[in-house]
Short mmCIF file of C-alpha atoms in Angstrom, two decimals:
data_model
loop_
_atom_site.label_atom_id
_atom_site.label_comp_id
_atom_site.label_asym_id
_atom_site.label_seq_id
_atom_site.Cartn_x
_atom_site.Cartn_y
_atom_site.Cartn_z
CA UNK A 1 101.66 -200.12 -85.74
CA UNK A 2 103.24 -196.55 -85.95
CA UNK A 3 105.62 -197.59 -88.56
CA UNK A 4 103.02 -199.30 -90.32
CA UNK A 5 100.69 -196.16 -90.92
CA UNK A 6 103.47 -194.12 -91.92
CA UNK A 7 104.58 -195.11 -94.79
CA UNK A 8 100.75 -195.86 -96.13
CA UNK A 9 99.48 -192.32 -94.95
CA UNK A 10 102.23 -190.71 -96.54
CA UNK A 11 101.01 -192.74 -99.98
CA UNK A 12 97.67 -191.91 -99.69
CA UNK A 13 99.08 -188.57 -99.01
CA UNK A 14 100.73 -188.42 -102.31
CA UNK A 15 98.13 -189.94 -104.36
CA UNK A 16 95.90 -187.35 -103.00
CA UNK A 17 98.17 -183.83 -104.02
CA UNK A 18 98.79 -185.84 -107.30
CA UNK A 19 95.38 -185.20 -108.29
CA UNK A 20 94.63 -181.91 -110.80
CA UNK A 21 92.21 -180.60 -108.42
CA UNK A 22 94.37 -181.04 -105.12
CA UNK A 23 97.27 -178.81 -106.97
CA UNK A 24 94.68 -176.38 -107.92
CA UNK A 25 93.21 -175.72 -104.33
CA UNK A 26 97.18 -175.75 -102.83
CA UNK A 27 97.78 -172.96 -105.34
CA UNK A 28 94.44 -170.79 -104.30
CA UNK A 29 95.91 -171.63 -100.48
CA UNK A 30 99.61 -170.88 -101.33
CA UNK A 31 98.54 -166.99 -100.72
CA UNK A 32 96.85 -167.55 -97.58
CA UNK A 33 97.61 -167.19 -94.07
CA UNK A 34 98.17 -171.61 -94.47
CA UNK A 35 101.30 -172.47 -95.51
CA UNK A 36 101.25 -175.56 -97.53
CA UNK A 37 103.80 -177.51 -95.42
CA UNK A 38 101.65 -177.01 -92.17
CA UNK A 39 98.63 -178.05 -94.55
CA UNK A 40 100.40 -181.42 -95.53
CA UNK A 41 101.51 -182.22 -91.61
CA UNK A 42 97.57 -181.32 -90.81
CA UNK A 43 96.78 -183.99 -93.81
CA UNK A 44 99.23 -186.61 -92.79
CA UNK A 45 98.15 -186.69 -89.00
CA UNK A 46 94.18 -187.09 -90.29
CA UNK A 47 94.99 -189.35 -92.52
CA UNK A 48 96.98 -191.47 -89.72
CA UNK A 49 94.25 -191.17 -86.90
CA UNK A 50 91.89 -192.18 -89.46
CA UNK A 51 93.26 -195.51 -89.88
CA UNK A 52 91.68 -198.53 -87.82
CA UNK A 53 93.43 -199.55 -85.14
CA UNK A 54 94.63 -203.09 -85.31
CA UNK A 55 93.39 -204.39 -81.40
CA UNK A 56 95.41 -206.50 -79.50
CA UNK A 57 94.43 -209.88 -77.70
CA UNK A 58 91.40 -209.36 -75.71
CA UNK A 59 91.09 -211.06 -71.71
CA UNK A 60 87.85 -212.67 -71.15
CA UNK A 61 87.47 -210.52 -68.14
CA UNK A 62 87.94 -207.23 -70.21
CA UNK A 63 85.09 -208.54 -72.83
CA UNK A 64 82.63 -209.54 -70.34
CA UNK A 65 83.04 -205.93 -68.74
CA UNK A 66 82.47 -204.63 -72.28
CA UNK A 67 79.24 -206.58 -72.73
CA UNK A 68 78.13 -205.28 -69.18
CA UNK A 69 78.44 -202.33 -70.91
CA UNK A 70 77.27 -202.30 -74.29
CA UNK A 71 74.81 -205.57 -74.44
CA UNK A 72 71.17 -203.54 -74.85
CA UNK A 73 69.75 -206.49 -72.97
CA UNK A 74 71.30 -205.37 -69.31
CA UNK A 75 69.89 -201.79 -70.71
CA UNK A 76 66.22 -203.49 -70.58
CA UNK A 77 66.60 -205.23 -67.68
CA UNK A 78 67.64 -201.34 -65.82
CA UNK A 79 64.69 -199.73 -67.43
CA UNK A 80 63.07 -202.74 -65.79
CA UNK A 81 63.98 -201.78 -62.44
CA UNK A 82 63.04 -198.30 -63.35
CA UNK A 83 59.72 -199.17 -64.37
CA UNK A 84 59.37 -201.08 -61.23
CA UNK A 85 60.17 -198.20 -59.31
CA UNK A 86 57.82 -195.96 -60.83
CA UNK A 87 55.16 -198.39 -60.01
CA UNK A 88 56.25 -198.24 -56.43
CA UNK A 89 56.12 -194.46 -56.48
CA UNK A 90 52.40 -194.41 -58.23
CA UNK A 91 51.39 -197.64 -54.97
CA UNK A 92 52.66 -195.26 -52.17
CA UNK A 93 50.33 -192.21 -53.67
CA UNK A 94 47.31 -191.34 -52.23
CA UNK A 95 44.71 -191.29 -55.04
CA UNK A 96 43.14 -187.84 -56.79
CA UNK A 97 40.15 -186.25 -54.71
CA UNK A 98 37.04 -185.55 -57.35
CA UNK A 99 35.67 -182.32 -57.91
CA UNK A 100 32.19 -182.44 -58.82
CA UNK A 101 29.75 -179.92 -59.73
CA UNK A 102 25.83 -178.81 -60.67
CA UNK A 103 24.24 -176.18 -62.06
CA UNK A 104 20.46 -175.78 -63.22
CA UNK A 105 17.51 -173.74 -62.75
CA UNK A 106 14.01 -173.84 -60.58
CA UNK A 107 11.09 -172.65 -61.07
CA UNK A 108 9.00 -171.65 -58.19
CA UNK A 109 4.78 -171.68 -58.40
CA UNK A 110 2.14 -171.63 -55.60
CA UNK A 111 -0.16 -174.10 -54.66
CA UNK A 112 -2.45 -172.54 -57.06
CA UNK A 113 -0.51 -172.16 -59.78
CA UNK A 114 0.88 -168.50 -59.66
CA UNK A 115 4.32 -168.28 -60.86
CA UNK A 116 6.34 -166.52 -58.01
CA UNK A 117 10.10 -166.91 -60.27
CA UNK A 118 13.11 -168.81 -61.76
CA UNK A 119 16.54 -168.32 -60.93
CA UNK A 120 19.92 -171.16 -60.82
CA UNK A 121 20.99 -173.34 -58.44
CA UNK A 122 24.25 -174.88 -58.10
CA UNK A 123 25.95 -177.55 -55.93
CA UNK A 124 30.00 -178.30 -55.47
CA UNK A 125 31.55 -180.89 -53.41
CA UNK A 126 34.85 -181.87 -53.16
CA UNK A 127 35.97 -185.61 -51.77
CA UNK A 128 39.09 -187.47 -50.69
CA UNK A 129 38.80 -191.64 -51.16
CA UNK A 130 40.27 -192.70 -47.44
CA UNK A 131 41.60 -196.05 -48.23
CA UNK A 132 40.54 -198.76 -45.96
CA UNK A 133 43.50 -198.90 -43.28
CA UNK A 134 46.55 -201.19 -44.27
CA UNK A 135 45.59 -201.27 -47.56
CA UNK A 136 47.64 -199.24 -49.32
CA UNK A 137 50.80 -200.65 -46.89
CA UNK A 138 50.21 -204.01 -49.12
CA UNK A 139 50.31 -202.17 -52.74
CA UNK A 140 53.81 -201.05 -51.55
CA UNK A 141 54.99 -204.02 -50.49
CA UNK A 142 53.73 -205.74 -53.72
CA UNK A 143 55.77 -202.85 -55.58
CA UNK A 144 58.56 -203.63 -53.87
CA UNK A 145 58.28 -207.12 -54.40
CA UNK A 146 58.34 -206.24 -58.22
CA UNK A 147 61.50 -203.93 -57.55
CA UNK A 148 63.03 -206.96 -56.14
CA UNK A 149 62.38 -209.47 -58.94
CA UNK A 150 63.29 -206.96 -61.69
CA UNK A 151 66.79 -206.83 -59.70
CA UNK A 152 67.37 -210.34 -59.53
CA UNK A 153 66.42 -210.67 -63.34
CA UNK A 154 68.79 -208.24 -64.47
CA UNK A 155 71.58 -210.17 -62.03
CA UNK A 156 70.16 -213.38 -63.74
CA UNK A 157 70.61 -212.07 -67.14
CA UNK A 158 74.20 -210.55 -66.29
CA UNK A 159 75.08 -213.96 -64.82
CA UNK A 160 74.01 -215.97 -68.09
CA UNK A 161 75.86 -213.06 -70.55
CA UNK A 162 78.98 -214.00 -68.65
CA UNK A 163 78.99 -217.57 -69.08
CA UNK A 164 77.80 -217.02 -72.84
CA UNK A 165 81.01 -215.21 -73.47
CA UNK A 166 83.05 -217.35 -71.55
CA UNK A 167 82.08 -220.09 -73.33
CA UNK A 168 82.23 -218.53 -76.81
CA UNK A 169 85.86 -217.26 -76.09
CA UNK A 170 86.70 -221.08 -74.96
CA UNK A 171 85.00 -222.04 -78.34
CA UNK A 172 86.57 -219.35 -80.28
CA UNK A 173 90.65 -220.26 -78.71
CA UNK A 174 89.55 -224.63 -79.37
CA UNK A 175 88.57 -223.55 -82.99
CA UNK A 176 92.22 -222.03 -83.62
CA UNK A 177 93.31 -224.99 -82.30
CA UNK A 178 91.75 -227.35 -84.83
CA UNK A 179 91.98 -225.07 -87.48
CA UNK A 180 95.77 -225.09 -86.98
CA UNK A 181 96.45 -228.73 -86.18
CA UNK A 182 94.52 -229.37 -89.29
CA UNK A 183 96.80 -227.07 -91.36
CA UNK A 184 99.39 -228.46 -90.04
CA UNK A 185 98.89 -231.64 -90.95
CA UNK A 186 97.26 -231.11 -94.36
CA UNK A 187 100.35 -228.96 -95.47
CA UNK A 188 102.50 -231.97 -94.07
CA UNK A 189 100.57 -234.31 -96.49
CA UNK A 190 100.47 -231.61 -99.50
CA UNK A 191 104.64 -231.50 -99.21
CA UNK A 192 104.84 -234.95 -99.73
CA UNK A 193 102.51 -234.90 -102.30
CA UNK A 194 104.68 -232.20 -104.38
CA UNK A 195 107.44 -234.60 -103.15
CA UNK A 196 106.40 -238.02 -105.02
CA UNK A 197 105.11 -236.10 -108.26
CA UNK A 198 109.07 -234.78 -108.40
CA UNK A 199 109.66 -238.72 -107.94
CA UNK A 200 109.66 -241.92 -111.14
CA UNK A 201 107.02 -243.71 -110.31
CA UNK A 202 108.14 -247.88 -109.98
CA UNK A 203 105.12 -250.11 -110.06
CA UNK A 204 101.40 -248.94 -108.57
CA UNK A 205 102.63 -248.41 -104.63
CA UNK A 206 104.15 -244.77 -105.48
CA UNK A 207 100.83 -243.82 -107.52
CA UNK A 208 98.23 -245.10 -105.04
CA UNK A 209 100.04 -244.34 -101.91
CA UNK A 210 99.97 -240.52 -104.10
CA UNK A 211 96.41 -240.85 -104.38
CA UNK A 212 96.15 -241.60 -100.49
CA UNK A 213 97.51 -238.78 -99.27
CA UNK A 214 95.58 -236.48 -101.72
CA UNK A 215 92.31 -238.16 -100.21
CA UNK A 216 93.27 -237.25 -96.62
CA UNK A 217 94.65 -234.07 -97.66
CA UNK A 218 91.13 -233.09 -99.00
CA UNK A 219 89.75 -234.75 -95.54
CA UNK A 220 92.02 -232.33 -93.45
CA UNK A 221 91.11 -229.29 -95.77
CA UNK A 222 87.41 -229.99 -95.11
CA UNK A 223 88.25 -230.17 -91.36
CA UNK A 224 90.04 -226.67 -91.12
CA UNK A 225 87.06 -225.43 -93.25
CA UNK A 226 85.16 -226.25 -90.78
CA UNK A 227 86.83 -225.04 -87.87
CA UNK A 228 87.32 -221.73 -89.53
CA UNK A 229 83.52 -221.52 -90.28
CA UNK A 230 83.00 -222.29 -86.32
CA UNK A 231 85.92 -219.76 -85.87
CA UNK A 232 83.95 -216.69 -87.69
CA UNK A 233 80.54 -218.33 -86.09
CA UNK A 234 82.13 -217.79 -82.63
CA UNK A 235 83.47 -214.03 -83.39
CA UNK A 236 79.84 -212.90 -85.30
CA UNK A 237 77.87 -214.17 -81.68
CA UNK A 238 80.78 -212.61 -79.50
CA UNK A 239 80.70 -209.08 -81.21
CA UNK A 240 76.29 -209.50 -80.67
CA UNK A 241 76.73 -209.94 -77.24
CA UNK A 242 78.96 -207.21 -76.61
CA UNK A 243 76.50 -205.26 -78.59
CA UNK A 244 79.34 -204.49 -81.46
CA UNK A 245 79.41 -204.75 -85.10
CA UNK A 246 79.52 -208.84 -86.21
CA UNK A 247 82.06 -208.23 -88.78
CA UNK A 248 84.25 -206.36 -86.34
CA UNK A 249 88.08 -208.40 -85.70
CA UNK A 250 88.17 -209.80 -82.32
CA UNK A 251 90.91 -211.46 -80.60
CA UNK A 252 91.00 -213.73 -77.41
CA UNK A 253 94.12 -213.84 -75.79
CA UNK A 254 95.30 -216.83 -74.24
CA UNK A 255 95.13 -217.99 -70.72
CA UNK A 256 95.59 -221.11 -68.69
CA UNK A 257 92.33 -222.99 -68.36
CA UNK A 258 91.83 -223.82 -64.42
CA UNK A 259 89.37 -226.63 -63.67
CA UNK A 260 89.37 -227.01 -60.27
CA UNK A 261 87.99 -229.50 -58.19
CA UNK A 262 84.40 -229.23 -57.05
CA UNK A 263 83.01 -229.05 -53.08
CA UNK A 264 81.23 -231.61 -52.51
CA UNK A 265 77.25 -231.61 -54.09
CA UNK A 266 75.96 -231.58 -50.24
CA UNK A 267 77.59 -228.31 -50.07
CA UNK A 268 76.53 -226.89 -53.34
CA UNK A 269 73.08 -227.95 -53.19
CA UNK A 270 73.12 -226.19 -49.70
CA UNK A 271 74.66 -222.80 -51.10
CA UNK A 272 72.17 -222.82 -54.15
CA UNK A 273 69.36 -222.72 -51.47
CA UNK A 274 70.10 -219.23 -50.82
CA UNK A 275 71.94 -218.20 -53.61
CA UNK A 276 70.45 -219.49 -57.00
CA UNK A 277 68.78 -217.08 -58.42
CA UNK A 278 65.61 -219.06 -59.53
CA UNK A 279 65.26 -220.19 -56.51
CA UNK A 280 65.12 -216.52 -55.16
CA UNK A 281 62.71 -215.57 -57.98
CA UNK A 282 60.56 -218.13 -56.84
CA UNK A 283 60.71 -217.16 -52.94
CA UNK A 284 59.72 -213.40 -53.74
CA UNK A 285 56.82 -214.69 -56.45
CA UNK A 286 55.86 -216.57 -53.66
CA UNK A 287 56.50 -213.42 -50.82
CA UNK A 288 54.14 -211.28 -53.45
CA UNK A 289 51.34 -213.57 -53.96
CA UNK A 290 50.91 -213.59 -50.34
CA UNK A 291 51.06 -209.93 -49.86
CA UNK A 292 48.38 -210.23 -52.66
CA UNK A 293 46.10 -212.92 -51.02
CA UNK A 294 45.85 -210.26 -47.95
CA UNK A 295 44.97 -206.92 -49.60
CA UNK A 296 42.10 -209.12 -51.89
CA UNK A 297 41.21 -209.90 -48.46
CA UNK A 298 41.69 -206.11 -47.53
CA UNK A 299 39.61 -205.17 -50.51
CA UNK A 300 36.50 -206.48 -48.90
CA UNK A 301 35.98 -203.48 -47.08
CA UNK A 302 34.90 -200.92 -49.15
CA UNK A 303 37.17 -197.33 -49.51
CA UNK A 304 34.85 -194.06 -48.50
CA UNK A 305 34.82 -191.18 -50.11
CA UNK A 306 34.75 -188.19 -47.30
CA UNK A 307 34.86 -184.23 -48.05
CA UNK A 308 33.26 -180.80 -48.03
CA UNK A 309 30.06 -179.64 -50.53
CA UNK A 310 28.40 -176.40 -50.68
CA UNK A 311 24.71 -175.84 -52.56
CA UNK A 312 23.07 -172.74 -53.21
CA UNK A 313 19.79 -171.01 -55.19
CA UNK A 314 18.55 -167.73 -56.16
CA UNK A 315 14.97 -168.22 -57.46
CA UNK A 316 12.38 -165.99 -54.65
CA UNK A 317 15.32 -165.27 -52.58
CA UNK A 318 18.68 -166.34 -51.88
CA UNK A 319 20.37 -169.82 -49.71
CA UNK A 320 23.05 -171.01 -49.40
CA UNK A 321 24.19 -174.77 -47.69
CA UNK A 322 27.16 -175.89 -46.51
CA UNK A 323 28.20 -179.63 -45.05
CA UNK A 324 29.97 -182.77 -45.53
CA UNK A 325 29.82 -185.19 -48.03
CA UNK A 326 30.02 -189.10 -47.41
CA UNK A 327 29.66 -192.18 -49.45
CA UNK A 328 30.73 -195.81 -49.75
CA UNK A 329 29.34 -198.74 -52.04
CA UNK A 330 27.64 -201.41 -50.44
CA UNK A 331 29.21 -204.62 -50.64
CA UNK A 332 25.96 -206.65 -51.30
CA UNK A 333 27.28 -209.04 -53.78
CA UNK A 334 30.64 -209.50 -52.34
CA UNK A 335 32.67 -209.29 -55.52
CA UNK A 336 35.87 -209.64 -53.44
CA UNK A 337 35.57 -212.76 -52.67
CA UNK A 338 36.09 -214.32 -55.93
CA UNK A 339 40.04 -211.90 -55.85
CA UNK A 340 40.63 -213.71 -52.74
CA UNK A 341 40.07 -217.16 -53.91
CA UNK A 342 41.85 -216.74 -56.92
CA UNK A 343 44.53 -215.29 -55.28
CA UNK A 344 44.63 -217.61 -53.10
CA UNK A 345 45.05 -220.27 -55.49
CA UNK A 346 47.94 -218.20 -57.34
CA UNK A 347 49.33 -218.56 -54.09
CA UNK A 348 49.41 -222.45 -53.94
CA UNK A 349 50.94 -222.37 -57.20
CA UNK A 350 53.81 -219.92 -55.97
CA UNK A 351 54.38 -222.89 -53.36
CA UNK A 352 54.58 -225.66 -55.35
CA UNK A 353 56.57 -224.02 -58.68
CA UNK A 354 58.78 -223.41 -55.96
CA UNK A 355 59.60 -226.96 -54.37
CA UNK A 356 59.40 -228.31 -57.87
CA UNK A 357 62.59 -225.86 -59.03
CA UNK A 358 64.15 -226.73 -55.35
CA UNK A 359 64.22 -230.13 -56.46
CA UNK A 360 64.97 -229.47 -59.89
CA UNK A 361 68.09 -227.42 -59.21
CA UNK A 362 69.08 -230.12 -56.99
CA UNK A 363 68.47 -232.70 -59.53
CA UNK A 364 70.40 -230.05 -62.25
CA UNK A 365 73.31 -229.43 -59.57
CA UNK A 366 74.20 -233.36 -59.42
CA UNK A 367 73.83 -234.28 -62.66
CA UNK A 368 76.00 -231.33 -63.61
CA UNK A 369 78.90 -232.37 -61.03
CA UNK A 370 78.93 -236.08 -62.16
CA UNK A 371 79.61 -234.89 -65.61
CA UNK A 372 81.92 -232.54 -64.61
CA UNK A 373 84.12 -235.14 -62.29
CA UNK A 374 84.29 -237.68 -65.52
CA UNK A 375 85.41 -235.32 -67.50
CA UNK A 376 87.91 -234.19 -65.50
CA UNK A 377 88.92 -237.13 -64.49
CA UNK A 378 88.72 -237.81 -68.49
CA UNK A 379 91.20 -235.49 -69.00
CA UNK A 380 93.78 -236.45 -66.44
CA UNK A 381 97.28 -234.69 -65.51
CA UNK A 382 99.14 -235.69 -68.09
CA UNK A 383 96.89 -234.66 -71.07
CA UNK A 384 99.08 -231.99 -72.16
CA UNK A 385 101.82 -233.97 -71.84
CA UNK A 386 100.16 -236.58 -74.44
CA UNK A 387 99.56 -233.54 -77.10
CA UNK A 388 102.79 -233.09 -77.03
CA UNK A 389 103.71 -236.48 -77.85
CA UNK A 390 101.47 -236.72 -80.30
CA UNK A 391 102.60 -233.91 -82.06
CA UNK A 392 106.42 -235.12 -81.75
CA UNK A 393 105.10 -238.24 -83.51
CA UNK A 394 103.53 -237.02 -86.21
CA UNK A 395 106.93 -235.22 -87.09
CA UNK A 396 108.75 -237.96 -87.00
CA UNK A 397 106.29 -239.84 -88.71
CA UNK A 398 106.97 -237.15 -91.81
CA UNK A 399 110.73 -237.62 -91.51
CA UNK A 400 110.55 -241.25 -91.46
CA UNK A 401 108.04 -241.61 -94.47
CA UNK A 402 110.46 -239.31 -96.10
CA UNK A 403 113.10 -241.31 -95.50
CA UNK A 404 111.37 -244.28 -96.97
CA UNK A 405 111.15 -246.45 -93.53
CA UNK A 406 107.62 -245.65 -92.71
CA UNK A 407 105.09 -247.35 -94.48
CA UNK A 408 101.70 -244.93 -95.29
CA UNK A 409 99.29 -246.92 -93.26
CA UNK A 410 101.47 -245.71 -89.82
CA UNK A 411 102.08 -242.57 -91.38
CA UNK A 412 98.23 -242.02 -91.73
CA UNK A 413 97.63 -243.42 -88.34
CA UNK A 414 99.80 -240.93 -86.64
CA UNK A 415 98.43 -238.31 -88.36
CA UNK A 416 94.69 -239.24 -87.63
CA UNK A 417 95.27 -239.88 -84.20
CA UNK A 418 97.25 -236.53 -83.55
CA UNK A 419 94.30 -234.90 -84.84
CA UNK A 420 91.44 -237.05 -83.31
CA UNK A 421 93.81 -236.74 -79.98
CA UNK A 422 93.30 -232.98 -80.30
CA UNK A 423 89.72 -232.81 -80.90
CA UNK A 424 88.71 -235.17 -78.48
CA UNK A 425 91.21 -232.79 -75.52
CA UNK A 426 89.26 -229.84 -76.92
CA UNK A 427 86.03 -231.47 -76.80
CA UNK A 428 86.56 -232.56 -73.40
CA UNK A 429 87.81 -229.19 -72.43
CA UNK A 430 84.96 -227.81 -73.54
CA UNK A 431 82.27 -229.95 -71.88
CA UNK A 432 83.73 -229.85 -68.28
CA UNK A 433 83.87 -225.84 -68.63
CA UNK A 434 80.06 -225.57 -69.93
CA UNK A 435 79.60 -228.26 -67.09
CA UNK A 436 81.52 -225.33 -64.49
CA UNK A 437 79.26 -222.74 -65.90
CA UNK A 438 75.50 -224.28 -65.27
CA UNK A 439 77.50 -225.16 -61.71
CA UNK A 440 78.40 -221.38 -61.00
CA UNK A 441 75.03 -220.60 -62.48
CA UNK A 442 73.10 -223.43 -59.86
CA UNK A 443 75.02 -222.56 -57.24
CA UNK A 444 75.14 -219.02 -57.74
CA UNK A 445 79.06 -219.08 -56.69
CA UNK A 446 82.11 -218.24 -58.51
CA UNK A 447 83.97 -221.73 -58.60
CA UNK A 448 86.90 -220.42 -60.86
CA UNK A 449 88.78 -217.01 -61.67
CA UNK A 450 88.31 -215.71 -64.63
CA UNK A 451 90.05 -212.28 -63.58
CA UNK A 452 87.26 -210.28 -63.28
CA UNK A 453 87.36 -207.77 -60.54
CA UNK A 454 86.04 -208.44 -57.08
CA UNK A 455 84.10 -204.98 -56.79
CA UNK A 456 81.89 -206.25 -59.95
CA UNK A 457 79.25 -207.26 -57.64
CA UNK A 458 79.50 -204.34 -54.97
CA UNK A 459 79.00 -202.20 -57.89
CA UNK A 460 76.02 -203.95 -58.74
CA UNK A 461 74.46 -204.04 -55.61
CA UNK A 462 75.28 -199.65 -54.98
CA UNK A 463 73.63 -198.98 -58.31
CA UNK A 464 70.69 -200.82 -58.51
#
């Protein structure tokens, strides 16, 4: 890349002192403390750090850890968590006493109506609300209920980024593929092409068979149009999820694509009970609502309001009063008990959202491993081996036709089926790894190594 940059930022270099201006300013500089020669080193090493970087292949790994990162969703999800813990910080707070005051006059007469004075009179009282006992023990357990849930969702959504950009990297490595098996074999059918209009045509065979391959050469170009367009469609949603600019050059580099055989769907189901994270969503809705159906219950008994007052005149002569100020509301029309009931019937929902995604996850988990087993077993061992063969074939399809001891129709066959042979490995490929992912994701178990790093999640679990 060095030797690259060189030679263009010594160019741009020259273009740049070429100018009337640039000599001018070199010439005001000449008598300055600068020389010119340190000037144009100072130039050429800007000019060559300011020159993008051409990035190498990318690991999935290293691009999921960048998304971690960089994706502004994960940064809602934390300010989620932070929210949740300021909420936990306002439940575990004893609430503001009230400072109340009076002040008015009085005007003192006799029983028969001689004015004896006016002076003020003022009153102050100052009062704590005492909450009922246990009462504010169940705000802070609901608040840490919501702490809880805002951690699993950001775990969720860091879950379902990965799998999004495993699956687009898979998508964006399968388009290459077709884009370049379909070059290959529509530059194979555009040689011959230049080929028989160098050729005397002899009857109609030469001319239609001409017109043949120009029809599935315009087939293939439409077919690496297409992959290129899900090529660029792949990159654009890549760079958004790693929170990057869309038209910013990304490259997947290549690794070896392990599908590895399932445990049985006993055994996942059985791990997902624990582990999927819906599942635990569900379990601390549930936890919460019933933390919530006992303080409405709680909330019955009214709070009391307990603290000191002091009153005091100075009309005919002077008092002062001192004592302790209590009050309470008088549950007469038992407000709380509409809270409890529809708590309590928040509650009951909590119960049964929750065996309805038990069995739905179960229901999700074997579907998902069915599909996956067919497809793997779709696939086979010696898939690879069949590309290969495939490929060989269509070559020496090309030198055979060449030759003149092919006919077209097997020379189009070959080709069609190399590249239908391809798609449908891709397509396969790509169904039993989106099949993996809602498995890992069900589950909530890392079935396959992707080379991220094993301290990911301890990481996780120390910050948040």
């Amino acid at each position: 890349m060095a030797d690259r940059a060189a030679p263009t930022a010594g160019l741009l270099l020259r273009s740049w002192v070429a100018t009337r201006g640039t000599r001018a300013n070199l010439q005001a500089l000449a008598g300055s403390s600068i020389p010119v020669k340190r000037l144009g080193l100072l130039l050429s090493c800007t000019v060559c750090l300011s020159m993008p970087t051409v990035a190498g292949p990318r690991s999935i790994a290293s691009l999921i850890e960048e998304a971690y990162l960089k994706n502004p969703n994960v940064h809602f999800y934390e300010q989620e968590i932070a929210a949740a813990r300021g909420d936990r910080r306002i439940a575990g707070t004893w609430p503001n006493p009230d400072l109340s005051g009076q002040i008015g006059g009085k005007i003192y007469n006799s029983l028969g109506g001689k004015y004896l004075g006016t002076g003020p009179v003022w009153t102050v009282s100052l009062t704590q609300t005492l909450e009922f006992p246990g009462r504010v023990t169940l705000r802070k357990a609901i608040a840490d209920k919501q702490i809880a849930l805002a951690r699993i969702g950001l775990e969720q959504f860091r879950l379902s980024l990965r799998n999004q950009i495993e699956m687009l990297c898979y998508r964006l490595l399968a388009a290459e593929d077709r884009a370049a098996v379909a070059k290959e074999v529509a530059q194979r059918f555009r040689d011959l092409i230049a080929l028989l209009v160098q050729r005397e045509p002899a009857g109609p065979s030469p001319l239609i068979e001409m017109r043949i391959l120009e029809g599935n050469a315009a087939t293939l170009n439409r077919r690496a149009t297409q992959a290129q367009i899900e090529l660029q469609s792949a990159r654009f949603e890549l760079n958004l999820l790693r929170g990057m600019s869309m038209n910013l050059p990304v490259e997947v580099a290549r690794q070896n694509v392990h599908l590895p055989a399932l445990p049985d769907s006993v055994q996942l189901i059985a791990r997902a009970d624990s582990r999927n994270l819906d599942l635990q969503t569900r379990r601390t809705e549930l936890e919460q609502q019933g933390f919530r159906v006992r303080l409405a219950h709680n909330e019955q008994w009214p709070s009391v309001k307990l603290g000191p007052y002091t009153a005091g005149e100075h009309v005919v002569d002077s008092k002062r009063e001192l004592g302790l100020s209590l009050s309470m509301p008088l549950p007469f029309w038992n407000q709380a008990r509409g809270s409890e009931e529809a708590a309590k019937a928040r509650l009951n929902q909590a119960e049964v959202s929750l065996d309805t995604a038990i069995r739905e996850v179960e229901r999700k988990i074997v579907t998902a491993a069915d599909s996956y087993k067919k497809e793997l077993k779709k696939l086979g061992e010696d898939t690879p081996q069949l590309l290969g063969q495939l490929r060989e074939a269509a070559k020496l399809a090309d030198d055979n036709y060449r030759l003149g001891v092919l006919p077209i129709s097997t020379y189009k066959e070959i080709q069609s089926q190399y590249l239908d042979g391809t798609d449908a490995v891709l397509n396969s490929r790509l169904d039993a790894l989106r099949y993996l992912a809602d498995l890992e994701y069900l589950s909530g178990e890392q079935l396959h190594d992707i080379g991220l790093p094993s301290s990911s999640a301890e990481n996780f679990s120390s910050r948040y």
